[in-house]
Each structure stands twice: as structure tokens, then as C-alpha cells.
PDB file of N, CA and C in Angstrom:
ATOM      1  N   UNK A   1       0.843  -1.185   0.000  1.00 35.00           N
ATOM      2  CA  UNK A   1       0.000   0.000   0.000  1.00 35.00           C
ATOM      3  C   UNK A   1       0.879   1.235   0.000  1.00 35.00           C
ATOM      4  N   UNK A   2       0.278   2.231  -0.630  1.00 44.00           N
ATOM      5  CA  UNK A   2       1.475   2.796  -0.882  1.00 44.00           C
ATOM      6  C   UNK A   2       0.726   4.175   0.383  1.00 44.00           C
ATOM      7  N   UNK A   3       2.006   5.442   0.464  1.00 51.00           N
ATOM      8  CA  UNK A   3       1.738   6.135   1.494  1.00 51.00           C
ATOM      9  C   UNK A   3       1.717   7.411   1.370  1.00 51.00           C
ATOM     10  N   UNK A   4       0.732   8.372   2.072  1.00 57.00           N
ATOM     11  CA  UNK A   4       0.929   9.885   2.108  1.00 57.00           C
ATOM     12  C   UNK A   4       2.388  10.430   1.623  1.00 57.00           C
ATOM     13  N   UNK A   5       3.367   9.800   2.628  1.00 59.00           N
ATOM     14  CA  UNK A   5       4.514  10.469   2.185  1.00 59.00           C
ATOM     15  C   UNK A   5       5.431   8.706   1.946  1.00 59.00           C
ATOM     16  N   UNK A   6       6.493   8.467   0.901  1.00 62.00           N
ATOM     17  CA  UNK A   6       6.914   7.838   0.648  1.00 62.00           C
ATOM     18  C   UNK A   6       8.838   7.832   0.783  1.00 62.00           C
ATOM     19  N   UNK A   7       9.356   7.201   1.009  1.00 60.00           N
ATOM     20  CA  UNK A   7      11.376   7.162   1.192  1.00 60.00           C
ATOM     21  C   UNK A   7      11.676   6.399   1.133  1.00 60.00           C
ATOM     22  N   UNK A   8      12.549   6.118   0.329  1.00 60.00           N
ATOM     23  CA  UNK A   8      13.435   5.085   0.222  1.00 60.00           C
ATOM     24  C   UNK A   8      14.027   5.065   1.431  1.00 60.00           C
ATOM     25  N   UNK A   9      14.789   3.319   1.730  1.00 64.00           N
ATOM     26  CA  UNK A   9      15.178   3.379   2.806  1.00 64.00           C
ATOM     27  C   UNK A   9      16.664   3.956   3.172  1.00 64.00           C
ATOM     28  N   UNK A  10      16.668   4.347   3.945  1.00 60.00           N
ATOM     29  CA  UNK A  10      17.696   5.963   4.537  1.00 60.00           C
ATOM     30  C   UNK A  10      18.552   4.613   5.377  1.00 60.00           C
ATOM     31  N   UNK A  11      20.388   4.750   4.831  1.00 63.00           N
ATOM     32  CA  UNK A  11      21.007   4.297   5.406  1.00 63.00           C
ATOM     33  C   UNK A  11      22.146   5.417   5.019  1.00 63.00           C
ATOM     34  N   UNK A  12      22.983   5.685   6.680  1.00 61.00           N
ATOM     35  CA  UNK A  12      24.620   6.342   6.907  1.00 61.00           C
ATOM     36  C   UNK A  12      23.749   8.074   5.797  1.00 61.00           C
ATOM     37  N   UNK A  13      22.388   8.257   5.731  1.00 71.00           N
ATOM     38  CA  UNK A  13      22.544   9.624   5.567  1.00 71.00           C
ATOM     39  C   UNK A  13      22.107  10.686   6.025  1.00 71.00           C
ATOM     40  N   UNK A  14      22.305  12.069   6.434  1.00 84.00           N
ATOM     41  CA  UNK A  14      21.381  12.960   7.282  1.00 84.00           C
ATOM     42  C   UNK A  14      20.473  13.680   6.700  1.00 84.00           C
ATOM     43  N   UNK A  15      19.606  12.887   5.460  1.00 85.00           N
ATOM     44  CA  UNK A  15      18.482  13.801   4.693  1.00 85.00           C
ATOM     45  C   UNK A  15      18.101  13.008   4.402  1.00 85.00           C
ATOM     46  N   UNK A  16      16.473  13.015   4.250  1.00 85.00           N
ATOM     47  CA  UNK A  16      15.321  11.663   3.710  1.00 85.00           C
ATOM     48  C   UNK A  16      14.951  12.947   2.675  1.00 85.00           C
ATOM     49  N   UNK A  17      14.459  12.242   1.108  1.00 86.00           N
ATOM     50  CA  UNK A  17      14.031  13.101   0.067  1.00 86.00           C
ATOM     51  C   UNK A  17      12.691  12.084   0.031  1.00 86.00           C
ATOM     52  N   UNK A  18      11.115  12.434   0.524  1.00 88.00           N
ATOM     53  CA  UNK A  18      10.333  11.558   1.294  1.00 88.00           C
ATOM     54  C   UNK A  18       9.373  12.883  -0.154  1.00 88.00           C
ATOM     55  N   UNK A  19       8.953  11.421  -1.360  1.00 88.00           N
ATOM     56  CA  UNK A  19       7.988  11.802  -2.023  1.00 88.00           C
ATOM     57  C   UNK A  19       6.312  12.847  -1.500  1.00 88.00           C
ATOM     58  N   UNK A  20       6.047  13.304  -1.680  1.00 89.00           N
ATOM     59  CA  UNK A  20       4.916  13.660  -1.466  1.00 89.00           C
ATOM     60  C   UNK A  20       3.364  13.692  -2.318  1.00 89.00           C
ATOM     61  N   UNK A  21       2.441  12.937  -1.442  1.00 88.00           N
ATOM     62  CA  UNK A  21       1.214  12.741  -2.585  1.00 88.00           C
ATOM     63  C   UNK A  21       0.334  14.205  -2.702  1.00 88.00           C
ATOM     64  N   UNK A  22       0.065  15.435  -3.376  1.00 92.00           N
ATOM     65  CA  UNK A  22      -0.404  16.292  -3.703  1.00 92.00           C
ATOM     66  C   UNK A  22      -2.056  16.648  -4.260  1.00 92.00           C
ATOM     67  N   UNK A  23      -3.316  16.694  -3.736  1.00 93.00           N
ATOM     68  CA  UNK A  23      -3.889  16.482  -4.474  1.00 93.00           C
ATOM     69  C   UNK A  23      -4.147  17.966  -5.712  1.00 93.00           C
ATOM     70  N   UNK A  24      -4.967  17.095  -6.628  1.00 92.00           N
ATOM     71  CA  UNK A  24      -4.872  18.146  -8.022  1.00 92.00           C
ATOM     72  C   UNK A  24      -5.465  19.958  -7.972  1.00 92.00           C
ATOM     73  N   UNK A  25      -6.400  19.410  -6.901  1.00 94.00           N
ATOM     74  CA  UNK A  25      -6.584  21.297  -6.524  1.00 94.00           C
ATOM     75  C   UNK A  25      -5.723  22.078  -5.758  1.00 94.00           C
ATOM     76  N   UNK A  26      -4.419  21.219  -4.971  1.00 95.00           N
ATOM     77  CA  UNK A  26      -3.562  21.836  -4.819  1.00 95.00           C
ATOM     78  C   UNK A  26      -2.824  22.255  -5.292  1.00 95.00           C
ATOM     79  N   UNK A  27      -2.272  21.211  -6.782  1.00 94.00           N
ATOM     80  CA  UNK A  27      -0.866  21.389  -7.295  1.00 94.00           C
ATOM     81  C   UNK A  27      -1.397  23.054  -8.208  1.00 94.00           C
ATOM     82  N   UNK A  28      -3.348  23.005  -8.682  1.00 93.00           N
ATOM     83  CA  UNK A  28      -3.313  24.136  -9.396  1.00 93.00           C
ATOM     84  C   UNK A  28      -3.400  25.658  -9.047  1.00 93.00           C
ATOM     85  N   UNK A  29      -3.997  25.002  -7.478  1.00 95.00           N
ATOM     86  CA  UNK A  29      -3.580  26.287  -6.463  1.00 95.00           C
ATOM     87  C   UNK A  29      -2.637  26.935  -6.345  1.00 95.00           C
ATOM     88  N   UNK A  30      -1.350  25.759  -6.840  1.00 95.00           N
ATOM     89  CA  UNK A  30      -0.253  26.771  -6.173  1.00 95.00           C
ATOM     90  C   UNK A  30       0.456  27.275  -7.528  1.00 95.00           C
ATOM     91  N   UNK A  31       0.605  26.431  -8.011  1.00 93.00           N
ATOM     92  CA  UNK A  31       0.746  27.039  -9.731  1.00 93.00           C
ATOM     93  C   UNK A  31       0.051  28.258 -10.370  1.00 93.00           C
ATOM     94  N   UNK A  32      -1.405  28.417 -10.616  1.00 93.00           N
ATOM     95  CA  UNK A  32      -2.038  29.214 -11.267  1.00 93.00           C
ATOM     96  C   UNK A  32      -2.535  30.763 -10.119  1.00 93.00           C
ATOM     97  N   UNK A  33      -2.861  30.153  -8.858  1.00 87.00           N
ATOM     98  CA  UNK A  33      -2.745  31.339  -8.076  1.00 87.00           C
ATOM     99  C   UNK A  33      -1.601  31.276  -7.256  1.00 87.00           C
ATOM    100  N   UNK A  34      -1.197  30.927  -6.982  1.00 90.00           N
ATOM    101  CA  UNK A  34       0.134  31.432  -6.212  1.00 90.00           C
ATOM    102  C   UNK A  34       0.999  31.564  -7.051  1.00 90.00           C
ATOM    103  N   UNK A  35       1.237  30.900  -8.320  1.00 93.00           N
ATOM    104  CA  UNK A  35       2.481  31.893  -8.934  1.00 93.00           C
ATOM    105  C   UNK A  35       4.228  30.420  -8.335  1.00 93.00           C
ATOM    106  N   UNK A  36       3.243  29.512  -7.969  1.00 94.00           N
ATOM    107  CA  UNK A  36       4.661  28.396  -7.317  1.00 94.00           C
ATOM    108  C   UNK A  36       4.831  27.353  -7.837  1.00 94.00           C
ATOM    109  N   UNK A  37       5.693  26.727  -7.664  1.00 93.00           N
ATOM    110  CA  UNK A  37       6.018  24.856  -8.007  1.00 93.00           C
ATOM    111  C   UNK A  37       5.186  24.292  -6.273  1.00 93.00           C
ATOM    112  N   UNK A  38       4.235  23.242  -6.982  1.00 95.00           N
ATOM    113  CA  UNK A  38       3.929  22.847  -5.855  1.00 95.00           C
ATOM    114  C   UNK A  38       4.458  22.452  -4.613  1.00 95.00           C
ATOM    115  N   UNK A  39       5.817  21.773  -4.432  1.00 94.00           N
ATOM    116  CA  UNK A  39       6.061  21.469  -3.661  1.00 94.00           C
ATOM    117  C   UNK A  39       7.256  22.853  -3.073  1.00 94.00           C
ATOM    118  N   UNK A  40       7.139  23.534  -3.431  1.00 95.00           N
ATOM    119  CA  UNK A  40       7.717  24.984  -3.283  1.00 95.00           C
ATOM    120  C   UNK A  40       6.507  25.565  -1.883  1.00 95.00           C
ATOM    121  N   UNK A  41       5.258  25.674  -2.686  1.00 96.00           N
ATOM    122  CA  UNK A  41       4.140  26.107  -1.736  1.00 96.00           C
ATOM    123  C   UNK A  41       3.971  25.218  -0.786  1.00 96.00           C
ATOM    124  N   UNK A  42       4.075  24.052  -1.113  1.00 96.00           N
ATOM    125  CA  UNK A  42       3.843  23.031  -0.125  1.00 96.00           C
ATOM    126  C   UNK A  42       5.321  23.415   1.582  1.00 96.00           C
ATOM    127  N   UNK A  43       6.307  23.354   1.218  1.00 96.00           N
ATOM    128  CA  UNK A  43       7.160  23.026   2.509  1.00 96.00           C
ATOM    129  C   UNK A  43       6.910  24.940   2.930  1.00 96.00           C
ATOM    130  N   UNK A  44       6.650  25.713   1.860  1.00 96.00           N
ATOM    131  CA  UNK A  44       6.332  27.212   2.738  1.00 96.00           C
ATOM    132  C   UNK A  44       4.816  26.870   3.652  1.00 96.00           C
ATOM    133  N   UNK A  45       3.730  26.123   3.013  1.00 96.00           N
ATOM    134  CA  UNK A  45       2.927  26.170   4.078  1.00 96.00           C
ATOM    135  C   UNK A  45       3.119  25.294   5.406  1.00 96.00           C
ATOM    136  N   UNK A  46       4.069  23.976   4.946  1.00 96.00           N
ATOM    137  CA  UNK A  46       4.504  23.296   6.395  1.00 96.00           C
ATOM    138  C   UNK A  46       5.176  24.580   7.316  1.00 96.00           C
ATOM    139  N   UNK A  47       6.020  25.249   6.614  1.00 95.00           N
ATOM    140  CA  UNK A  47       6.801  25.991   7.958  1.00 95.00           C
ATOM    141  C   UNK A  47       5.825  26.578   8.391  1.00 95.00           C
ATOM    142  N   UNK A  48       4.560  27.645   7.732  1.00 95.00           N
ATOM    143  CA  UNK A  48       4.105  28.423   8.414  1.00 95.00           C
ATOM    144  C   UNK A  48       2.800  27.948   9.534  1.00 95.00           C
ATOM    145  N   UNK A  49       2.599  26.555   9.095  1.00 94.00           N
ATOM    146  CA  UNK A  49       1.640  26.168   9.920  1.00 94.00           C
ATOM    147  C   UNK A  49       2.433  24.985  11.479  1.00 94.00           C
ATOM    148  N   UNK A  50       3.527  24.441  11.149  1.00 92.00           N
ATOM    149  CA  UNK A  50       3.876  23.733  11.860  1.00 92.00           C
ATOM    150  C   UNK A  50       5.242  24.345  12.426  1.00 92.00           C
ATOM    151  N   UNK A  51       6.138  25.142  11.791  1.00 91.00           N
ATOM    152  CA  UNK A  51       7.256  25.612  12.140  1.00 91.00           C
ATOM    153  C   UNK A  51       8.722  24.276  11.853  1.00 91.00           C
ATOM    154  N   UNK A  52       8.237  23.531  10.705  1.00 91.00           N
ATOM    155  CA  UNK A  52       9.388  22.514  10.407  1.00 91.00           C
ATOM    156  C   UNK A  52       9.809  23.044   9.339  1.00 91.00           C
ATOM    157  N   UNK A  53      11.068  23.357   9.036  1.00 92.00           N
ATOM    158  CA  UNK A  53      12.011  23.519   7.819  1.00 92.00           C
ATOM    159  C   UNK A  53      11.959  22.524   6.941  1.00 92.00           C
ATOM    160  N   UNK A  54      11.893  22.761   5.739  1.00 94.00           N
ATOM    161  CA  UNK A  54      11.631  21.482   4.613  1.00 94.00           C
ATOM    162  C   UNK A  54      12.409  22.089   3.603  1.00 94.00           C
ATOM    163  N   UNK A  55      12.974  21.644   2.581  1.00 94.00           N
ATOM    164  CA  UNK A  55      13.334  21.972   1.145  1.00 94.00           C
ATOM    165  C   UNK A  55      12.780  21.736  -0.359  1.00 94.00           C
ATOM    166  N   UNK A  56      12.298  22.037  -0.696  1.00 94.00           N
ATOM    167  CA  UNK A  56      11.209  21.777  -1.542  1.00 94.00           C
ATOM    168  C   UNK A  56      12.235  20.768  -2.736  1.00 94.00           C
ATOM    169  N   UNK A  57      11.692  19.521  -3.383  1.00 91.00           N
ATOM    170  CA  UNK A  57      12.545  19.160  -3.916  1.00 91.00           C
ATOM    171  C   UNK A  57      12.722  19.458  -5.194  1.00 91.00           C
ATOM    172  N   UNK A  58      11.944  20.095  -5.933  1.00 89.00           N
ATOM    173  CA  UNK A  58      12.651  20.480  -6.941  1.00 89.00           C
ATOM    174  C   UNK A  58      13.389  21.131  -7.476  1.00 89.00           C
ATOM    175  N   UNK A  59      14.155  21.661  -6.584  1.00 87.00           N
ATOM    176  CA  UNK A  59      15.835  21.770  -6.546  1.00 87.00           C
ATOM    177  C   UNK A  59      16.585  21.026  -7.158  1.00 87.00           C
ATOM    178  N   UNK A  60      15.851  19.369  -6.803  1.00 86.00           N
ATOM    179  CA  UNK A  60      17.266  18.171  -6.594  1.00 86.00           C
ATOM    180  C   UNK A  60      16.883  17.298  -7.887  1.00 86.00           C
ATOM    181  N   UNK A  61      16.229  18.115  -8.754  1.00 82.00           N
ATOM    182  CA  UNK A  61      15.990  17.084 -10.658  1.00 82.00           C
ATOM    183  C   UNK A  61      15.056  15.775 -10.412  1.00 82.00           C
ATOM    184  N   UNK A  62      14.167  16.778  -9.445  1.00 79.00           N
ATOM    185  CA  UNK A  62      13.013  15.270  -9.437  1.00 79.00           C
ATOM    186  C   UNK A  62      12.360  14.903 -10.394  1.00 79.00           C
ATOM    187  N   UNK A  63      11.824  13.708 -10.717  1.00 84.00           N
ATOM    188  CA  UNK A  63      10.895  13.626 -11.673  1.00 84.00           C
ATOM    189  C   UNK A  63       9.697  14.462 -12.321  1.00 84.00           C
ATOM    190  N   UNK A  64       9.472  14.808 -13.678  1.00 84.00           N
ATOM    191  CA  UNK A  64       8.304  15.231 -13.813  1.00 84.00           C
ATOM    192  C   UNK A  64       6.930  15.032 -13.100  1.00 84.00           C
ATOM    193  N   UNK A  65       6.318  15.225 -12.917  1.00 83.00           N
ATOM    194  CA  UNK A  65       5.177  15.225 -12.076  1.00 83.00           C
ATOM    195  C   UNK A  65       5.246  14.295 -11.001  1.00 83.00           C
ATOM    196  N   UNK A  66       5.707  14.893 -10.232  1.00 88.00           N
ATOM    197  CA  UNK A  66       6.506  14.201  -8.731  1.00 88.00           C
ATOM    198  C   UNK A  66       6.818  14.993  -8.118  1.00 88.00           C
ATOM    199  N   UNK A  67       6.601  14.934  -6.546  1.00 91.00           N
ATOM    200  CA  UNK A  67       6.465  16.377  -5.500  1.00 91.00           C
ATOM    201  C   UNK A  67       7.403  15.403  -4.546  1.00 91.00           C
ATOM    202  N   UNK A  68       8.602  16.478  -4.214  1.00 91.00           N
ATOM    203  CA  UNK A  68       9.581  15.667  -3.075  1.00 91.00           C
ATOM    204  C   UNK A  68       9.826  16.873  -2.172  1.00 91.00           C
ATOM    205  N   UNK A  69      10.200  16.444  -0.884  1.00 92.00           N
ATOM    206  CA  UNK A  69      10.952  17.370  -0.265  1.00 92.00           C
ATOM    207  C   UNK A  69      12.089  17.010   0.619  1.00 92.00           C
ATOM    208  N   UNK A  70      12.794  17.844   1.130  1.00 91.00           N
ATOM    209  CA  UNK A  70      14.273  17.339   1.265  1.00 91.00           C
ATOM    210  C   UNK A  70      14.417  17.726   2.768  1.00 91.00           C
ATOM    211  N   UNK A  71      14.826  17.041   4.087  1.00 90.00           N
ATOM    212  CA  UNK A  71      14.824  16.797   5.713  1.00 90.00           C
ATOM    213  C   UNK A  71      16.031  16.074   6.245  1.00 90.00           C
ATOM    214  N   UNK A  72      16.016  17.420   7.049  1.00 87.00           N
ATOM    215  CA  UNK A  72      16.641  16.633   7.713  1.00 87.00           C
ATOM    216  C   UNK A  72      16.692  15.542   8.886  1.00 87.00           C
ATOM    217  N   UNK A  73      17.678  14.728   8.967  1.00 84.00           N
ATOM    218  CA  UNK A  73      16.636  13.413  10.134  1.00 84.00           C
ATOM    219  C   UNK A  73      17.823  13.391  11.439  1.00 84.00           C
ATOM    220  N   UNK A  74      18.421  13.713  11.368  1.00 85.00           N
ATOM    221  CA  UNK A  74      19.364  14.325  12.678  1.00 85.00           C
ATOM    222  C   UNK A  74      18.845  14.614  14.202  1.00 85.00           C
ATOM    223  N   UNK A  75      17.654  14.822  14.006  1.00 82.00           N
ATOM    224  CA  UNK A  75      16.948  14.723  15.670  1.00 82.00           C
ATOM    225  C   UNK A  75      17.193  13.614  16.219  1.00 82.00           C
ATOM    226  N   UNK A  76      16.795  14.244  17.448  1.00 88.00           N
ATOM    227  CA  UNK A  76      16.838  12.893  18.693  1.00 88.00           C
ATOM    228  C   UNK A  76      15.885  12.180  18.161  1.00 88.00           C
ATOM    229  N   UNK A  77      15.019  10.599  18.285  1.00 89.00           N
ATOM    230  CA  UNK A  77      14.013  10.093  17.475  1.00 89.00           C
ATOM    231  C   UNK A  77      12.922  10.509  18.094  1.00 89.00           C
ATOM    232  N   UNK A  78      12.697  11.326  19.533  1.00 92.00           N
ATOM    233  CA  UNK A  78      11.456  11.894  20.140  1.00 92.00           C
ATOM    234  C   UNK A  78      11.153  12.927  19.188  1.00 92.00           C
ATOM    235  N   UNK A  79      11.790  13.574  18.806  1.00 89.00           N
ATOM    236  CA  UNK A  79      11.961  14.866  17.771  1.00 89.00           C
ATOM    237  C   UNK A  79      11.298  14.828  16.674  1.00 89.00           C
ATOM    238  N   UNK A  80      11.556  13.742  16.238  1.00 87.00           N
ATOM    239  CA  UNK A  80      11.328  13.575  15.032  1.00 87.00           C
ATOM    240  C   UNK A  80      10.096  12.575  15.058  1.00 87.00           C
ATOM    241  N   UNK A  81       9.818  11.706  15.969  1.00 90.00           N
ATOM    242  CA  UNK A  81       8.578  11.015  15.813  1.00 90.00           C
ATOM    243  C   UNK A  81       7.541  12.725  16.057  1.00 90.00           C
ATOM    244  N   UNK A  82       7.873  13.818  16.724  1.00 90.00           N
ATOM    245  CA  UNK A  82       6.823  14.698  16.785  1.00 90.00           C
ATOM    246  C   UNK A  82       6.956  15.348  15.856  1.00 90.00           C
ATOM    247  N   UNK A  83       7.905  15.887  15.042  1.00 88.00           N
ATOM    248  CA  UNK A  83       7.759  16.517  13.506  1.00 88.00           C
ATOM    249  C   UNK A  83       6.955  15.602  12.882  1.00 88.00           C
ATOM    250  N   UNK A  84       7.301  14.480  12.596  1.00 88.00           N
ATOM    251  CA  UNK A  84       6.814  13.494  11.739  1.00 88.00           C
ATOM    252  C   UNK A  84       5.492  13.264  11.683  1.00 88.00           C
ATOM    253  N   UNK A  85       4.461  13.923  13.379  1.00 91.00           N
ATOM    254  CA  UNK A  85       3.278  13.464  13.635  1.00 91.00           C
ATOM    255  C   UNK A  85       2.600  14.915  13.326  1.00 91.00           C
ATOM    256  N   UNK A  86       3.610  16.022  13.234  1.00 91.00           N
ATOM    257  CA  UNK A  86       3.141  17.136  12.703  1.00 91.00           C
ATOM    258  C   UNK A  86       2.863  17.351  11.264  1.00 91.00           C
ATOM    259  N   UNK A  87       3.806  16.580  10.224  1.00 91.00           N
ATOM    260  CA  UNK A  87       3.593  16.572   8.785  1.00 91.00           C
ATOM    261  C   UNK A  87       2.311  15.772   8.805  1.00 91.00           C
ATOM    262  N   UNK A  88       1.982  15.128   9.567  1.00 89.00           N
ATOM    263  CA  UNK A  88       0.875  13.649   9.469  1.00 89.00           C
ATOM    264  C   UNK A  88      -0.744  14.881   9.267  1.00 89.00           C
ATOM    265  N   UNK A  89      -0.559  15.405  10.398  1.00 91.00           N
ATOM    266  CA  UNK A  89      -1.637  16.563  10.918  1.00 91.00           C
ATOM    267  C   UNK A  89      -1.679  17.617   9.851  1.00 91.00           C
ATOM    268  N   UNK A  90      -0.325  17.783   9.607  1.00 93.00           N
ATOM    269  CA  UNK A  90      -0.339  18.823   8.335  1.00 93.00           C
ATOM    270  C   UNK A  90      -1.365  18.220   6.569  1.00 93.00           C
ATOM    271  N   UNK A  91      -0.891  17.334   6.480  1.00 91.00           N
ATOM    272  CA  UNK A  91      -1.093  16.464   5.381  1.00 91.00           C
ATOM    273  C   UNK A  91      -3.241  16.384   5.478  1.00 91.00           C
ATOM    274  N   UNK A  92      -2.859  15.376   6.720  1.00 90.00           N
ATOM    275  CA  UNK A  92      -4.888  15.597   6.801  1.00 90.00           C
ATOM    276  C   UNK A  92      -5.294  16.815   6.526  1.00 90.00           C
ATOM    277  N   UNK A  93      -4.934  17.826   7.218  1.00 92.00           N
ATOM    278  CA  UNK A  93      -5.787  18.933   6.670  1.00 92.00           C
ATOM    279  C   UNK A  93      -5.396  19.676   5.451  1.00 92.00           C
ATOM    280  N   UNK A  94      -4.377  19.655   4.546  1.00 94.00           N
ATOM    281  CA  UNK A  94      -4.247  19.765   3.333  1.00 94.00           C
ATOM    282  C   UNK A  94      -5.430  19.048   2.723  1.00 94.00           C
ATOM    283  N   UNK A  95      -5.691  17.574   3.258  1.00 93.00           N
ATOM    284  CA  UNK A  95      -6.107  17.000   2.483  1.00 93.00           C
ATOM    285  C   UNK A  95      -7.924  17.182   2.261  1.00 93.00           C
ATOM    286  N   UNK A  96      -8.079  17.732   3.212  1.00 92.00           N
ATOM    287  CA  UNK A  96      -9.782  18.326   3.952  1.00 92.00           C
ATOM    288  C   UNK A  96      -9.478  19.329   3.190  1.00 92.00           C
ATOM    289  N   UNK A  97      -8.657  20.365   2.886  1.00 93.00           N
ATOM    290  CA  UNK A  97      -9.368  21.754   2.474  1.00 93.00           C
ATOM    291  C   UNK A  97      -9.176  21.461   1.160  1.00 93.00           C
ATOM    292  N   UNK A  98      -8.045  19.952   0.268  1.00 94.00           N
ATOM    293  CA  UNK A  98      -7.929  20.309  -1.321  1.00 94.00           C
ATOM    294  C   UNK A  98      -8.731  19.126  -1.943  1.00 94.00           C
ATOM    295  N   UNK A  99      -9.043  18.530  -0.672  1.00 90.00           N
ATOM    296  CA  UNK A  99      -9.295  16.748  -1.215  1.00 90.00           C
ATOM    297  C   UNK A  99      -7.952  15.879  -0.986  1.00 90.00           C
ATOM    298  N   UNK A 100      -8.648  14.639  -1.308  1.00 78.00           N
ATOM    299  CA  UNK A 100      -7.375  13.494  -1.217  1.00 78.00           C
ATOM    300  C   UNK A 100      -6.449  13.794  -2.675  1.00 78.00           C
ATOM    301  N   UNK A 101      -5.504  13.176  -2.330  1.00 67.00           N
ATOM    302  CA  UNK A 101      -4.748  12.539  -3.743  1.00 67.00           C
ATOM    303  C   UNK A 101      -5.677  11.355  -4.074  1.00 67.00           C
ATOM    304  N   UNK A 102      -5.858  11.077  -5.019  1.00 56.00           N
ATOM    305  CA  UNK A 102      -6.452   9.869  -5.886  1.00 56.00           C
ATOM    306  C   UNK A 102      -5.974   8.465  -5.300  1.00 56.00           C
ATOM    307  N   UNK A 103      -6.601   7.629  -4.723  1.00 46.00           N
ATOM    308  CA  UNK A 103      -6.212   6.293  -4.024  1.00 46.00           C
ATOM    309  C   UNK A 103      -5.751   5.791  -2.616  1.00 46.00           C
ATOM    310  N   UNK A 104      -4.933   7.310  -1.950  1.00 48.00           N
ATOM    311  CA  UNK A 104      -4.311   7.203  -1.073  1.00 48.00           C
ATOM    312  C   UNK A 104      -4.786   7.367   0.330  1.00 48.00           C
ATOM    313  N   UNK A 105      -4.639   6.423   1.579  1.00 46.00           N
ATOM    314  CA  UNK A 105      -5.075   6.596   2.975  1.00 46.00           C
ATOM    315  C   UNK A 105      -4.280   7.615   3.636  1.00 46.00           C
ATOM    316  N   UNK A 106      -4.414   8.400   4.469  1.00 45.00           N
ATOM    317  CA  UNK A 106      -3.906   9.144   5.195  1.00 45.00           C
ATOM    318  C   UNK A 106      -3.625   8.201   6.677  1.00 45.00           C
ATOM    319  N   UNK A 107      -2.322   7.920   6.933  1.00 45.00           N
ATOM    320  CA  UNK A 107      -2.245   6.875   8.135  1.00 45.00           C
ATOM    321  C   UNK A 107      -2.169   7.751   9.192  1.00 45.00           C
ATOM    322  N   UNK A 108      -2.151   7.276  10.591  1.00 42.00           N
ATOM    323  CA  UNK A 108      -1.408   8.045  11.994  1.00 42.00           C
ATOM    324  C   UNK A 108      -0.281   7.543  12.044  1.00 42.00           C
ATOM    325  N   UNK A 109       0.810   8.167  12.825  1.00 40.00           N
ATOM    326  CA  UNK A 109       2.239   7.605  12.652  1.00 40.00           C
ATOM    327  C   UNK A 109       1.889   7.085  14.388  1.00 40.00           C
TER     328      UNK A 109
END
């Protein structure tokens, strides 16, 4: 089953590039009115709603229609299981105000 947010598995590195599922009234939200690359708008609204630093990945030659973002995983694992439960919280309600992505469950971590 596949997941809200997706990573390959992370060995010896201090950044997860953790796919992101987008739904379609978002990606045109942020494109046609905001003037952004989705996942650009996307890690500016994580900071401003949760206060986690993200890097938007298309910086890093992601795939065409493919939303990544770039983290660091360097916390203590208390740290990061609560960021992690904050993107979770973040994500549901993305997903309430744009809709789902097409297929996908929203899990609890």
C-alpha cells in the first residue's frame, strides 16, 4: 500500500528526500494562483503552519510530475517522531481543504 509520504530506505545519511502525494486542486492552487512549483508552496505552508524547515525538492531534478521534499533526520528520534506526527496533521488537513490525492489513505504515525 502505498503512502501519504513515501522514502526510500535511509542508510549512513542525514536527509530523507520523502515523495509527497499532492492532491490536483492543490498542485493548481499553487501554480495558477500562487504563482509556485507545488512542492515549493507546499514546505512554505509546512513551515508556516507547523514551524518545520523542509526543502522543496525540486531543486534536486526530481521527476516530472513528482512532489519531493528534502529533511533533515538528525533529531533525537522523540523529535522527530513529533515533527513526523506534525507533517501527518499537516497532510490531513491539506487533504480536507484540497481533497485526497487519488487512491491514497492518510495513516497516523
Amino acid at each position: 500500500m502505498g503512502g501519504v509520504l513515501q522514502s526510500m530506505r535511509i542508510e549512513g545519511a542525514m536527509y530523507a528526500f520523502p515523495r509527497i502525494s499532492l492532491p490536483a486542486k492543490y498542485i493548481t492552487h499553487a501554480e495558477e494562483c500562487m504563482g509556485r512549483k507545488p512542492d515549493t508552496l507546499y514546505c512554505m505552508d509546512v513551515l508556516r503552519q507547523t514551524g518545520v524547515l523542509l526543502v522543496p525538492g525540486n531543486g534536486f531534478a526530481q521527476q516530472a510530475d513528482t512532489f519531493h521534499f528534502r529533511m533533515t533526520i538528525l533529531p533525537a528520534m522523540d523529535d522527530l517522531r513529533t515533527l513526523l506526527a506534525g507533517l501527518c496533521c499537516f497532510q490531513k488537513q491539506l487533504y480536507a481543504d484540497f481533497g485526497d490525492a487519488t487512491g491514497l489513505e492518510v495513516d497516523t504515525i
